[in-house]
């Protein structure tokens, strides 16, 4: 099994803290203080990202067990960039909101660097999956 250095564990913890803090400042005010006319899609997004922030806090204590939280961050941002931002950019139709979301996705680079990829490969890809039957 791939050994993860103590330094890498601290890098992961700092990454979880960065994710949690960013969401705390940008998402939680909209969760706590909102009017009755918040569109449902905005409410769902805030709730989902609020849950990610809580799980990221748990990642500070359990950095390897909570790696799926960082996988989720990578996945949704990649899907958004490829399915929505890239077509708008190609059509030269990027508005201010899309540009801001793209800037908000830049810290994804930190997540990609922080993840211990050898550990991920050995424990999520090469490792045999759980059994399906008795």
PDB file of C-alpha atoms in Angstrom:
ATOM      1  CA  UNK A   1       0.000   0.000   0.000  1.00  0.00           C
ATOM      2  CA  UNK A   2       1.259   3.494  -0.840  1.00  0.00           C
ATOM      3  CA  UNK A   3       2.571   5.346   2.166  1.00  0.00           C
ATOM      4  CA  UNK A   4       1.501   8.969   2.443  1.00  0.00           C
ATOM      5  CA  UNK A   5       4.058  11.221   4.099  1.00  0.00           C
ATOM      6  CA  UNK A   6       3.199  13.352   7.085  1.00  0.00           C
ATOM      7  CA  UNK A   7       4.011  16.421   4.988  1.00  0.00           C
ATOM      8  CA  UNK A   8       1.497  15.334   2.321  1.00  0.00           C
ATOM      9  CA  UNK A   9      -1.136  14.759   5.032  1.00  0.00           C
ATOM     10  CA  UNK A  10      -0.600  18.328   6.222  1.00  0.00           C
ATOM     11  CA  UNK A  11      -0.848  19.601   2.643  1.00  0.00           C
ATOM     12  CA  UNK A  12      -4.151  17.727   2.330  1.00  0.00           C
ATOM     13  CA  UNK A  13      -5.377  19.177   5.619  1.00  0.00           C
ATOM     14  CA  UNK A  14      -4.499  22.673   4.435  1.00  0.00           C
ATOM     15  CA  UNK A  15      -6.377  21.992   1.202  1.00  0.00           C
ATOM     16  CA  UNK A  16      -9.488  20.877   3.079  1.00  0.00           C
ATOM     17  CA  UNK A  17      -9.193  23.992   5.246  1.00  0.00           C
ATOM     18  CA  UNK A  18      -8.920  26.173   2.126  1.00  0.00           C
ATOM     19  CA  UNK A  19     -12.022  24.548   0.591  1.00  0.00           C
ATOM     20  CA  UNK A  20     -13.988  24.838   3.843  1.00  0.00           C
ATOM     21  CA  UNK A  21     -12.939  28.445   4.473  1.00  0.00           C
ATOM     22  CA  UNK A  22     -13.703  29.542   0.920  1.00  0.00           C
ATOM     23  CA  UNK A  23     -17.159  28.019   1.074  1.00  0.00           C
ATOM     24  CA  UNK A  24     -17.696  29.400   4.563  1.00  0.00           C
ATOM     25  CA  UNK A  25     -17.141  32.957   3.350  1.00  0.00           C
ATOM     26  CA  UNK A  26     -18.852  32.689  -0.047  1.00  0.00           C
ATOM     27  CA  UNK A  27     -21.670  30.166   0.423  1.00  0.00           C
ATOM     28  CA  UNK A  28     -22.722  30.149   4.064  1.00  0.00           C
ATOM     29  CA  UNK A  29     -23.888  33.798   4.182  1.00  0.00           C
ATOM     30  CA  UNK A  30     -26.378  32.892   1.429  1.00  0.00           C
ATOM     31  CA  UNK A  31     -27.490  29.851   3.432  1.00  0.00           C
ATOM     32  CA  UNK A  32     -27.935  31.704   6.709  1.00  0.00           C
ATOM     33  CA  UNK A  33     -29.302  35.025   5.401  1.00  0.00           C
ATOM     34  CA  UNK A  34     -31.611  34.667   2.433  1.00  0.00           C
ATOM     35  CA  UNK A  35     -34.939  36.021   1.413  1.00  0.00           C
ATOM     36  CA  UNK A  36     -38.027  33.983   0.657  1.00  0.00           C
ATOM     37  CA  UNK A  37     -37.589  34.400  -3.084  1.00  0.00           C
ATOM     38  CA  UNK A  38     -34.294  32.541  -3.571  1.00  0.00           C
ATOM     39  CA  UNK A  39     -34.604  30.533  -6.802  1.00  0.00           C
ATOM     40  CA  UNK A  40     -34.714  26.798  -6.179  1.00  0.00           C
ATOM     41  CA  UNK A  41     -31.582  26.096  -8.236  1.00  0.00           C
ATOM     42  CA  UNK A  42     -29.611  28.659  -6.205  1.00  0.00           C
ATOM     43  CA  UNK A  43     -30.922  27.129  -2.957  1.00  0.00           C
ATOM     44  CA  UNK A  44     -29.914  23.641  -4.094  1.00  0.00           C
ATOM     45  CA  UNK A  45     -26.428  24.800  -5.123  1.00  0.00           C
ATOM     46  CA  UNK A  46     -25.910  26.599  -1.815  1.00  0.00           C
ATOM     47  CA  UNK A  47     -27.072  23.551   0.140  1.00  0.00           C
ATOM     48  CA  UNK A  48     -24.846  21.192  -1.830  1.00  0.00           C
ATOM     49  CA  UNK A  49     -21.775  23.393  -1.462  1.00  0.00           C
ATOM     50  CA  UNK A  50     -22.613  23.941   2.210  1.00  0.00           C
ATOM     51  CA  UNK A  51     -22.496  20.165   2.654  1.00  0.00           C
ATOM     52  CA  UNK A  52     -19.136  20.068   0.864  1.00  0.00           C
ATOM     53  CA  UNK A  53     -17.785  22.636   3.341  1.00  0.00           C
ATOM     54  CA  UNK A  54     -18.892  20.539   6.321  1.00  0.00           C
ATOM     55  CA  UNK A  55     -17.334  17.418   4.805  1.00  0.00           C
ATOM     56  CA  UNK A  56     -14.126  19.359   4.047  1.00  0.00           C
ATOM     57  CA  UNK A  57     -13.914  20.208   7.749  1.00  0.00           C
ATOM     58  CA  UNK A  58     -14.094  16.481   8.457  1.00  0.00           C
ATOM     59  CA  UNK A  59     -11.251  16.060   5.959  1.00  0.00           C
ATOM     60  CA  UNK A  60      -8.976  18.065   8.245  1.00  0.00           C
ATOM     61  CA  UNK A  61      -9.200  15.223  10.750  1.00  0.00           C
ATOM     62  CA  UNK A  62      -9.384  12.348   8.230  1.00  0.00           C
ATOM     63  CA  UNK A  63      -7.540  13.563   5.121  1.00  0.00           C
ATOM     64  CA  UNK A  64      -7.277  10.213   3.329  1.00  0.00           C
ATOM     65  CA  UNK A  65     -10.745   8.930   4.139  1.00  0.00           C
ATOM     66  CA  UNK A  66     -12.322  12.153   2.888  1.00  0.00           C
ATOM     67  CA  UNK A  67     -10.531  12.198  -0.483  1.00  0.00           C
ATOM     68  CA  UNK A  68     -13.893  11.684  -2.275  1.00  0.00           C
ATOM     69  CA  UNK A  69     -14.782  15.254  -1.225  1.00  0.00           C
ATOM     70  CA  UNK A  70     -11.810  16.501  -3.241  1.00  0.00           C
ATOM     71  CA  UNK A  71     -12.735  14.132  -6.090  1.00  0.00           C
ATOM     72  CA  UNK A  72     -16.157  15.776  -6.099  1.00  0.00           C
ATOM     73  CA  UNK A  73     -14.555  19.226  -6.313  1.00  0.00           C
ATOM     74  CA  UNK A  74     -12.418  18.124  -9.252  1.00  0.00           C
ATOM     75  CA  UNK A  75     -15.332  16.428 -10.997  1.00  0.00           C
ATOM     76  CA  UNK A  76     -17.950  19.167 -10.817  1.00  0.00           C
ATOM     77  CA  UNK A  77     -15.503  21.895 -11.796  1.00  0.00           C
ATOM     78  CA  UNK A  78     -14.199  19.860 -14.719  1.00  0.00           C
ATOM     79  CA  UNK A  79     -17.728  19.086 -15.926  1.00  0.00           C
ATOM     80  CA  UNK A  80     -18.695  22.754 -15.638  1.00  0.00           C
ATOM     81  CA  UNK A  81     -15.578  23.894 -17.493  1.00  0.00           C
ATOM     82  CA  UNK A  82     -15.921  21.383 -20.336  1.00  0.00           C
ATOM     83  CA  UNK A  83     -19.702  21.378 -20.750  1.00  0.00           C
ATOM     84  CA  UNK A  84     -20.505  25.034 -20.096  1.00  0.00           C
ATOM     85  CA  UNK A  85     -17.521  27.399 -19.980  1.00  0.00           C
ATOM     86  CA  UNK A  86     -15.581  25.989 -22.922  1.00  0.00           C
ATOM     87  CA  UNK A  87     -18.491  26.173 -25.397  1.00  0.00           C
ATOM     88  CA  UNK A  88     -19.222  29.744 -24.293  1.00  0.00           C
ATOM     89  CA  UNK A  89     -15.550  30.676 -24.661  1.00  0.00           C
ATOM     90  CA  UNK A  90     -15.385  29.087 -28.122  1.00  0.00           C
ATOM     91  CA  UNK A  91     -18.450  31.065 -29.175  1.00  0.00           C
ATOM     92  CA  UNK A  92     -16.970  34.247 -27.654  1.00  0.00           C
ATOM     93  CA  UNK A  93     -20.018  34.516 -25.368  1.00  0.00           C
ATOM     94  CA  UNK A  94     -18.411  34.500 -21.899  1.00  0.00           C
ATOM     95  CA  UNK A  95     -20.301  36.914 -19.686  1.00  0.00           C
ATOM     96  CA  UNK A  96     -19.166  38.394 -16.370  1.00  0.00           C
ATOM     97  CA  UNK A  97     -20.833  35.651 -14.318  1.00  0.00           C
ATOM     98  CA  UNK A  98     -19.151  32.863 -16.316  1.00  0.00           C
ATOM     99  CA  UNK A  99     -15.799  34.625 -16.089  1.00  0.00           C
ATOM    100  CA  UNK A 100     -16.175  34.944 -12.316  1.00  0.00           C
ATOM    101  CA  UNK A 101     -17.058  31.269 -11.945  1.00  0.00           C
ATOM    102  CA  UNK A 102     -14.000  30.390 -14.035  1.00  0.00           C
ATOM    103  CA  UNK A 103     -11.823  32.481 -11.709  1.00  0.00           C
ATOM    104  CA  UNK A 104     -13.435  30.742  -8.727  1.00  0.00           C
ATOM    105  CA  UNK A 105     -12.384  27.398 -10.220  1.00  0.00           C
ATOM    106  CA  UNK A 106      -8.681  28.326 -10.464  1.00  0.00           C
ATOM    107  CA  UNK A 107      -7.869  27.005  -6.937  1.00  0.00           C
ATOM    108  CA  UNK A 108      -8.625  23.568  -8.376  1.00  0.00           C
ATOM    109  CA  UNK A 109      -4.927  23.510  -9.266  1.00  0.00           C
ATOM    110  CA  UNK A 110      -4.135  23.390  -5.535  1.00  0.00           C
ATOM    111  CA  UNK A 111      -6.439  20.395  -5.082  1.00  0.00           C
ATOM    112  CA  UNK A 112      -4.821  18.578  -8.011  1.00  0.00           C
ATOM    113  CA  UNK A 113      -1.360  19.133  -6.513  1.00  0.00           C
ATOM    114  CA  UNK A 114      -2.391  18.201  -2.962  1.00  0.00           C
ATOM    115  CA  UNK A 115      -3.917  14.817  -3.784  1.00  0.00           C
ATOM    116  CA  UNK A 116      -1.539  11.867  -3.262  1.00  0.00           C
ATOM    117  CA  UNK A 117      -2.125  10.302  -6.680  1.00  0.00           C
ATOM    118  CA  UNK A 118      -0.131   7.120  -6.042  1.00  0.00           C
ATOM    119  CA  UNK A 119      -2.306   6.463  -2.984  1.00  0.00           C
ATOM    120  CA  UNK A 120      -5.416   7.172  -5.049  1.00  0.00           C
ATOM    121  CA  UNK A 121      -4.305   4.765  -7.767  1.00  0.00           C
ATOM    122  CA  UNK A 122      -3.520   1.963  -5.312  1.00  0.00           C
ATOM    123  CA  UNK A 123      -6.657   2.420  -3.182  1.00  0.00           C
ATOM    124  CA  UNK A 124      -9.306   3.513  -5.668  1.00  0.00           C
ATOM    125  CA  UNK A 125      -8.243   2.054  -9.007  1.00  0.00           C
ATOM    126  CA  UNK A 126      -5.904  -0.921  -8.585  1.00  0.00           C
ATOM    127  CA  UNK A 127      -7.430  -2.208  -5.352  1.00  0.00           C
ATOM    128  CA  UNK A 128     -10.036  -4.888  -5.734  1.00  0.00           C
ATOM    129  CA  UNK A 129     -13.582  -3.637  -5.204  1.00  0.00           C
ATOM    130  CA  UNK A 130     -15.950  -4.810  -2.505  1.00  0.00           C
ATOM    131  CA  UNK A 131     -17.862  -8.019  -3.234  1.00  0.00           C
ATOM    132  CA  UNK A 132     -21.272  -7.894  -4.861  1.00  0.00           C
ATOM    133  CA  UNK A 133     -22.785 -11.132  -3.492  1.00  0.00           C
ATOM    134  CA  UNK A 134     -22.545 -13.377  -0.447  1.00  0.00           C
TER     135      UNK A 134
END
